[in-house]
Coordinates of C-alpha atoms in Angstrom, one line a residue:
M1 CA -17.6 11.8 -0.4
T2 CA -16.8 8.5 1.3
T3 CA -19.1 5.8 2.4
D4 CA -19.5 4.6 5.9
L5 CA -18.3 1.1 5.8
S6 CA -18.6 -1.6 8.5
A7 CA -15.7 -1.9 10.9
D8 CA -15.0 -5.4 10.1
L9 CA -13.6 -4.6 6.7
K10 CA -9.7 -4.6 6.5
A11 CA -7.9 -1.6 5.2
T12 CA -4.8 -1.4 3.1
P13 CA -1.7 0.6 4.0
L14 CA -2.9 3.3 1.6
K15 CA -6.3 3.7 3.1
A16 CA -5.6 7.2 4.6
L17 CA -4.2 8.3 1.2
H18 CA -7.4 7.3 -0.7
L19 CA -9.4 9.4 1.6
E20 CA -7.3 12.2 1.1
L21 CA -7.5 11.9 -2.6
S22 CA -11.5 11.7 -2.2
A23 CA -11.8 8.3 -3.3
R24 CA -15.2 6.7 -3.4
M25 CA -14.5 3.5 -1.1
V26 CA -16.4 0.1 -1.5
P27 CA -16.3 -3.2 0.2
F28 CA -14.3 -5.5 -2.1
A29 CA -13.0 -9.1 -1.0
G30 CA -13.3 -8.0 2.6
Y31 CA -11.4 -4.8 2.3
E32 CA -12.3 -1.1 2.0
M33 CA -11.1 -0.3 -1.5
P34 CA -11.4 2.9 -3.8
V35 CA -13.7 2.1 -6.6
Q36 CA -13.1 5.6 -8.3
Y37 CA -11.7 9.0 -7.6
P38 CA -13.3 12.4 -8.6
D39 CA -12.2 12.4 -12.2
G40 CA -14.4 9.2 -12.7
I41 CA -14.0 5.7 -14.2
M42 CA -13.9 6.7 -17.7
A43 CA -11.2 9.4 -17.3
E44 CA -9.1 6.9 -15.2
H45 CA -9.3 4.2 -17.6
L46 CA -8.2 6.6 -20.6
Q47 CA -5.2 8.0 -18.3
T48 CA -3.9 4.6 -18.0
R49 CA -4.1 3.9 -21.6
A50 CA -2.5 7.3 -22.5
A51 CA 0.2 7.7 -19.7
A52 CA 0.0 6.0 -16.3
G53 CA -2.2 4.8 -13.7
L54 CA -1.4 3.8 -9.9
F55 CA -3.4 1.0 -8.4
D56 CA -3.5 0.0 -4.8
V57 CA -3.6 -4.1 -5.0
S58 CA -2.6 -4.5 -1.4
H59 CA -5.5 -6.7 -0.7
M60 CA -4.0 -9.5 -2.8
G61 CA -2.3 -12.1 -1.1
Q62 CA 1.4 -12.4 -1.1
V63 CA 3.1 -15.7 0.1
A64 CA 6.8 -16.9 0.0
V65 CA 7.1 -20.6 0.0
S66 CA 10.5 -22.4 0.6
G67 CA 12.2 -25.5 1.2
A68 CA 14.5 -28.0 -0.5
G69 CA 12.5 -29.4 -3.3
V70 CA 9.8 -27.0 -3.1
A71 CA 9.6 -26.5 -6.9
K72 CA 8.6 -30.1 -7.5
A73 CA 6.0 -30.0 -4.6
L74 CA 4.3 -27.0 -6.0
E75 CA 4.2 -28.7 -9.4
A76 CA 1.9 -31.0 -7.8
L77 CA -0.6 -28.3 -7.4
V78 CA -0.3 -26.3 -10.7
P79 CA 0.0 -27.4 -14.5
V80 CA 3.2 -25.2 -15.0
E81 CA 6.7 -26.1 -15.2
L82 CA 8.6 -24.7 -12.0
E83 CA 11.6 -26.9 -11.8
S84 CA 13.2 -25.2 -14.9
L85 CA 11.8 -21.7 -14.1
P86 CA 14.7 -19.0 -13.9
I87 CA 15.2 -17.2 -10.8
N88 CA 13.4 -13.9 -10.9
R89 CA 11.3 -15.2 -13.7
Q90 CA 7.4 -15.0 -13.2
T91 CA 4.6 -17.2 -14.6
Y92 CA 0.9 -17.2 -14.6
A93 CA -0.6 -20.5 -13.0
L94 CA -3.7 -22.0 -12.0
F95 CA -4.6 -24.1 -8.8
T96 CA -6.8 -26.8 -10.1
N97 CA -9.1 -29.2 -8.3
G98 CA -9.8 -33.0 -8.9
E99 CA -12.5 -32.1 -11.6
G100 CA -10.2 -29.9 -13.5
G101 CA -11.9 -26.8 -12.2
I102 CA -10.1 -23.8 -11.2
L103 CA -9.6 -22.7 -7.4
D104 CA -7.6 -19.6 -8.2
D105 CA -5.4 -18.0 -10.7
L106 CA -2.1 -16.7 -9.5
M107 CA 1.4 -15.5 -10.3
I108 CA 4.4 -17.2 -9.2
T109 CA 8.0 -15.9 -9.2
R110 CA 11.0 -18.0 -8.6
W111 CA 12.9 -15.9 -5.7
A112 CA 15.7 -18.5 -5.3
E113 CA 16.6 -22.2 -6.0
D114 CA 14.2 -23.3 -3.3
Q115 CA 12.0 -20.4 -2.9
F116 CA 8.9 -19.0 -4.7
F117 CA 6.7 -15.8 -4.3
L118 CA 2.9 -16.2 -4.9
V119 CA 0.5 -13.5 -5.4
V120 CA -3.0 -14.8 -5.1
N121 CA -6.6 -13.1 -5.4
A122 CA -8.0 -11.4 -2.5
A123 CA -11.0 -13.3 -2.1
C124 CA -9.1 -16.7 -2.4
K125 CA -6.3 -15.9 0.2
E126 CA -7.5 -17.9 3.0
Q127 CA -8.5 -21.0 1.1
D128 CA -5.4 -20.7 -0.8
L129 CA -3.3 -20.7 2.2
A130 CA -5.2 -23.7 3.7
H131 CA -4.6 -25.4 0.3
L132 CA -0.7 -24.9 0.4
T133 CA -0.7 -25.8 4.1
A134 CA -2.4 -29.2 3.4
N135 CA -0.3 -30.1 0.4
L136 CA 3.2 -28.8 1.3
A137 CA 3.8 -30.4 4.7
G138 CA 7.3 -29.8 5.8
F139 CA 7.8 -26.6 3.6
D140 CA 7.9 -22.9 5.0
I141 CA 4.8 -21.1 4.1
D142 CA 5.2 -17.5 5.0
Y143 CA 2.0 -15.2 4.6
L144 CA 3.4 -11.7 4.0
D145 CA 0.6 -10.1 6.0
G146 CA 0.3 -6.4 5.6
Q147 CA 2.9 -6.2 2.7
G148 CA 1.7 -3.4 0.3
L149 CA 1.3 -4.1 -3.5
L150 CA 1.2 -1.3 -5.8
A151 CA 0.7 -1.6 -9.6
L152 CA 2.0 1.4 -12.0
Q153 CA 0.4 0.6 -15.5
G154 CA 0.7 2.4 -18.8
P155 CA 2.9 3.5 -21.6
A156 CA 4.7 6.1 -19.3
A157 CA 5.2 3.7 -16.4
A158 CA 8.8 2.8 -17.4
E159 CA 9.8 6.4 -17.7
V160 CA 8.5 7.1 -14.4
M161 CA 10.2 4.0 -12.8
A162 CA 13.5 5.0 -14.4
E163 CA 13.6 7.9 -12.0
I164 CA 13.0 6.1 -8.9
A165 CA 14.5 2.5 -9.7
P166 CA 16.3 2.5 -12.8
A167 CA 17.2 -1.0 -12.6
V168 CA 13.8 -2.2 -13.4
C169 CA 13.8 -0.8 -16.7
D170 CA 16.1 -3.7 -17.9
L171 CA 13.2 -6.1 -17.1
V172 CA 11.2 -7.6 -19.8
F173 CA 7.6 -8.9 -19.4
M174 CA 7.3 -11.6 -16.6
N175 CA 10.3 -10.8 -15.1
G176 CA 11.3 -9.2 -11.7
C177 CA 14.1 -8.2 -9.4
H178 CA 14.8 -6.8 -5.8
V179 CA 15.3 -3.1 -5.6
M180 CA 16.0 -0.6 -2.6
I181 CA 13.5 2.4 -2.9
D182 CA 14.3 5.2 -0.2
G183 CA 15.6 2.7 2.1
A184 CA 12.6 0.2 1.5
D185 CA 13.4 -3.4 0.2
C186 CA 10.9 -3.7 -2.7
F187 CA 10.3 -6.7 -5.2
I188 CA 9.3 -5.5 -8.5
T189 CA 7.8 -7.4 -11.5
R190 CA 7.1 -6.2 -15.1
S191 CA 3.7 -7.6 -16.3
G192 CA 0.2 -6.0 -15.8
Y193 CA -3.5 -6.7 -15.6
T194 CA -4.4 -3.8 -17.7
G195 CA -2.9 -4.9 -21.1
E196 CA -0.3 -2.1 -20.8
D197 CA 3.4 -2.3 -20.0
G198 CA 3.6 -1.9 -16.2
F199 CA 5.1 -2.9 -13.0
E200 CA 4.0 -4.4 -9.7
I201 CA 5.9 -3.4 -6.6
S202 CA 5.8 -5.4 -3.5
V203 CA 6.7 -3.0 -0.6
P204 CA 6.8 -3.2 3.1
A205 CA 3.5 -1.9 4.6
E206 CA 5.3 1.1 6.5
A207 CA 6.9 2.4 3.2
A208 CA 3.8 1.9 1.0
D209 CA 2.2 5.4 1.6
A210 CA 5.6 7.2 0.9
L211 CA 6.1 5.1 -2.4
A212 CA 2.7 5.8 -3.5
R213 CA 3.0 9.7 -2.9
K214 CA 6.2 9.8 -4.7
L215 CA 4.8 8.0 -7.7
L216 CA 1.7 10.2 -7.7
S217 CA 4.1 13.2 -7.6
F218 CA 4.9 12.6 -11.3
E219 CA 2.6 14.5 -13.7
Q220 CA 2.2 11.4 -15.7
V221 CA 0.5 9.4 -13.0
N222 CA -2.9 9.5 -11.5
P223 CA -4.5 7.3 -8.9
I224 CA -6.8 4.6 -10.4
G225 CA -9.5 2.6 -8.7
L226 CA -11.1 -0.8 -9.1
G227 CA -13.8 0.3 -11.6
A228 CA -11.2 1.4 -14.2
R229 CA -9.1 -1.6 -13.4
D230 CA -12.1 -3.9 -14.4
S231 CA -12.8 -2.1 -17.6
L232 CA -9.0 -2.1 -18.5
R233 CA -8.7 -5.9 -17.7
L234 CA -11.9 -6.6 -19.8
E235 CA -10.6 -4.6 -22.9
A236 CA -7.4 -6.7 -22.5
G237 CA -9.5 -9.9 -22.5
L238 CA -8.1 -11.0 -19.0
C239 CA -10.2 -13.0 -16.8
L240 CA -11.5 -12.0 -13.3
Y241 CA -11.8 -15.0 -10.7
G242 CA -15.0 -15.5 -9.3
H243 CA -16.7 -14.2 -12.5
D244 CA -15.0 -15.6 -15.7
L245 CA -13.1 -18.4 -13.8
D246 CA -14.4 -20.7 -10.9
T247 CA -14.3 -24.2 -9.6
T248 CA -16.6 -25.4 -12.3
T249 CA -14.5 -24.1 -15.2
T250 CA -11.6 -26.0 -16.4
P251 CA -8.6 -24.2 -18.1
I252 CA -9.7 -25.5 -21.6
Q253 CA -13.2 -24.1 -21.1
A254 CA -11.5 -20.9 -20.2
S255 CA -9.3 -20.8 -23.4
L256 CA -6.4 -21.0 -21.1
L257 CA -4.6 -24.0 -22.7
W258 CA -1.3 -21.7 -23.0
S259 CA -1.2 -21.9 -19.1
I260 CA -0.6 -25.4 -19.2
S261 CA 3.3 -25.9 -19.6
K262 CA 4.4 -28.0 -22.7
S263 CA 6.3 -30.3 -20.3
R264 CA 3.1 -31.0 -18.3
R265 CA 0.8 -31.8 -21.3
P266 CA 0.0 -35.3 -22.3
D267 CA 3.1 -35.7 -24.7
G268 CA 5.5 -33.9 -22.3
D269 CA 8.1 -35.3 -20.2
K270 CA 6.5 -34.5 -17.0
A271 CA 2.9 -35.1 -18.3
G272 CA -0.1 -34.6 -15.6
G273 CA 0.7 -34.8 -11.9
F274 CA -1.7 -32.0 -11.2
P275 CA -5.1 -32.2 -9.9
G276 CA -7.7 -32.7 -12.6
A277 CA -5.2 -33.6 -15.3
E278 CA -7.2 -36.3 -16.7
V279 CA -10.4 -34.4 -17.2
I280 CA -8.2 -31.5 -18.7
F281 CA -6.3 -33.8 -21.0
R282 CA -9.6 -35.4 -22.0
E283 CA -11.0 -31.9 -23.1
M284 CA -7.8 -31.2 -24.8
A285 CA -8.1 -34.3 -27.0
E286 CA -12.0 -34.1 -27.4
G287 CA -13.0 -30.5 -27.2
A288 CA -14.6 -28.8 -24.3
P289 CA -18.3 -28.8 -24.0
R290 CA -18.2 -24.9 -23.8
K291 CA -15.8 -21.9 -24.3
R292 CA -15.1 -18.6 -23.0
I293 CA -15.6 -16.0 -25.8
G294 CA -15.4 -12.4 -26.6
L295 CA -18.5 -10.5 -27.4
Q296 CA -19.2 -7.4 -29.7
I297 CA -22.4 -5.7 -28.6
D298 CA -24.9 -4.0 -31.1
G299 CA -25.8 -0.6 -29.9
R300 CA -24.2 1.7 -27.1
A301 CA -25.7 0.1 -23.9
P302 CA -23.6 -2.5 -22.0
V303 CA -24.6 -6.1 -21.5
R304 CA -23.9 -7.0 -17.8
E305 CA -22.7 -10.1 -16.2
G306 CA -25.6 -12.6 -15.9
A307 CA -27.2 -11.8 -19.0
E308 CA -28.3 -15.2 -21.0
L309 CA -27.0 -15.8 -24.4
V310 CA -29.5 -17.3 -26.8
N311 CA -29.5 -18.6 -30.3
E312 CA -31.9 -18.0 -33.1
A313 CA -34.3 -20.3 -31.8
G314 CA -34.3 -18.5 -28.4
D315 CA -32.7 -21.4 -26.7
Q316 CA -30.1 -20.4 -24.0
V317 CA -26.6 -21.5 -25.2
G318 CA -24.3 -19.5 -22.7
V319 CA -24.2 -16.6 -20.3
V320 CA -22.2 -13.3 -19.9
T321 CA -19.7 -13.3 -17.1
S322 CA -18.1 -9.9 -17.5
G323 CA -19.5 -7.0 -19.3
G324 CA -19.4 -3.3 -19.4
F325 CA -18.3 -0.2 -21.4
G326 CA -14.9 0.0 -23.0
P327 CA -13.7 3.5 -23.0
S328 CA -10.8 2.9 -25.4
L329 CA -13.3 1.4 -27.8
E330 CA -16.0 3.8 -27.0
A331 CA -18.3 0.9 -27.2
P332 CA -19.7 -1.8 -24.9
L333 CA -18.0 -5.2 -24.8
A334 CA -18.5 -8.6 -22.9
M335 CA -17.2 -11.9 -22.4
G336 CA -18.9 -15.1 -21.4
Y337 CA -19.3 -18.9 -22.0
V338 CA -21.0 -20.5 -25.0
E339 CA -21.7 -24.2 -26.0
A340 CA -18.8 -25.1 -28.1
Q341 CA -20.7 -25.0 -31.3
Y342 CA -21.5 -21.3 -30.9
A343 CA -17.8 -20.3 -30.2
A344 CA -16.4 -19.6 -33.6
V345 CA -15.6 -16.0 -34.3
G346 CA -18.2 -14.4 -36.3
T347 CA -21.2 -16.5 -34.8
T348 CA -24.1 -14.0 -34.0
L349 CA -26.4 -14.6 -31.0
N350 CA -28.6 -12.5 -28.7
A351 CA -28.0 -11.5 -25.2
L352 CA -31.2 -11.0 -23.2
V353 CA -31.3 -7.6 -21.3
R354 CA -34.3 -7.1 -19.2
G355 CA -36.0 -9.8 -21.2
K356 CA -35.4 -8.0 -24.6
P357 CA -32.7 -9.6 -27.3
R358 CA -29.8 -7.5 -28.0
P359 CA -27.7 -8.8 -31.0
V360 CA -24.1 -9.8 -30.0
T361 CA -21.3 -11.1 -32.1
V362 CA -18.4 -13.5 -31.1
V363 CA -15.1 -11.7 -31.7
K364 CA -11.3 -12.5 -31.0
M365 CA -9.9 -11.4 -27.8
P366 CA -8.2 -9.1 -26.7
F367 CA -10.4 -6.3 -27.6
V368 CA -7.7 -3.8 -27.6
P369 CA -3.9 -4.7 -28.4
Q370 CA -1.8 -5.9 -25.5
R371 CA 1.4 -3.8 -25.1
Y372 CA 3.5 -5.7 -22.8
Y373 CA 7.3 -4.8 -23.0
R374 CA 9.0 -8.0 -24.5
G375 CA 12.3 -6.3 -25.2

């Protein structure tokens, strides 16, 4: 069964395949995307944890930025070290604003001395391109429109990739390489938004369908929709932009201090130099007023995004930003923000669900162990 969607939604190169596989399609970030297939979200989630799942993430923005001195120029937009980033090495980064808030979170890979490959969130593509254009005058900004992007995730991902692109099995977490697959020039990285070992394959649009079918021909691989992608990343304690991160949230509040390179911190040899550095450095020194936390939920019913978090006196001290059921845990889980004094692991609060209090406890994230391949 498919849902009729308005004609103004964009389609990825795999739309025909999704329909053939009886995906339930929904609007997401301006695209028509598969939220689940007939087996359902629970089965898709557990398939990815046990074997391998194939995700269509072609709605994400892929951008190549190049020109002499582009590393230094890009460093003025993100709090990460890029000038010393090795070729084919990937890093997680944040576009910050003047108040220290997060405009988007993205992946940056160095393709060459003066060329970087950026993967940005689908909903932020247009604003990110405008941001890059406004701040990188004189550099070449190439939006790879229509380029497909597939993610193969799970413990069996490496054995599948060994059959079709053996060179990528030498990669470790956060590294990439260019590979030819059936005549298509692909760029493959090894990271993952599920917490599992996995690969992201940037592939020319015209070759995406054939590559997806080839991957799905392996018995270890099933197609996975956005529903399970969300529950997998939540179990892995990973943020979703627009929910757990936004322009009013700083990296310190989001517990993303690790995303600020040591060289860019106050005592680093390239301290600051990115938007909002003063605000972020002040929170590093004095503490942030609120913090992102994980929540263990009492009972079986999920606590959803937007639920208020209250203390014993019934005063609101926070809010849930992501919540759902964790199939690997066989239990509900959530993350959100609370005033700093309530952020310690073990703190007990209540989440208001339809006006009724549900006991919750602050716990350490990730909720399930991350299994990235580090060699």
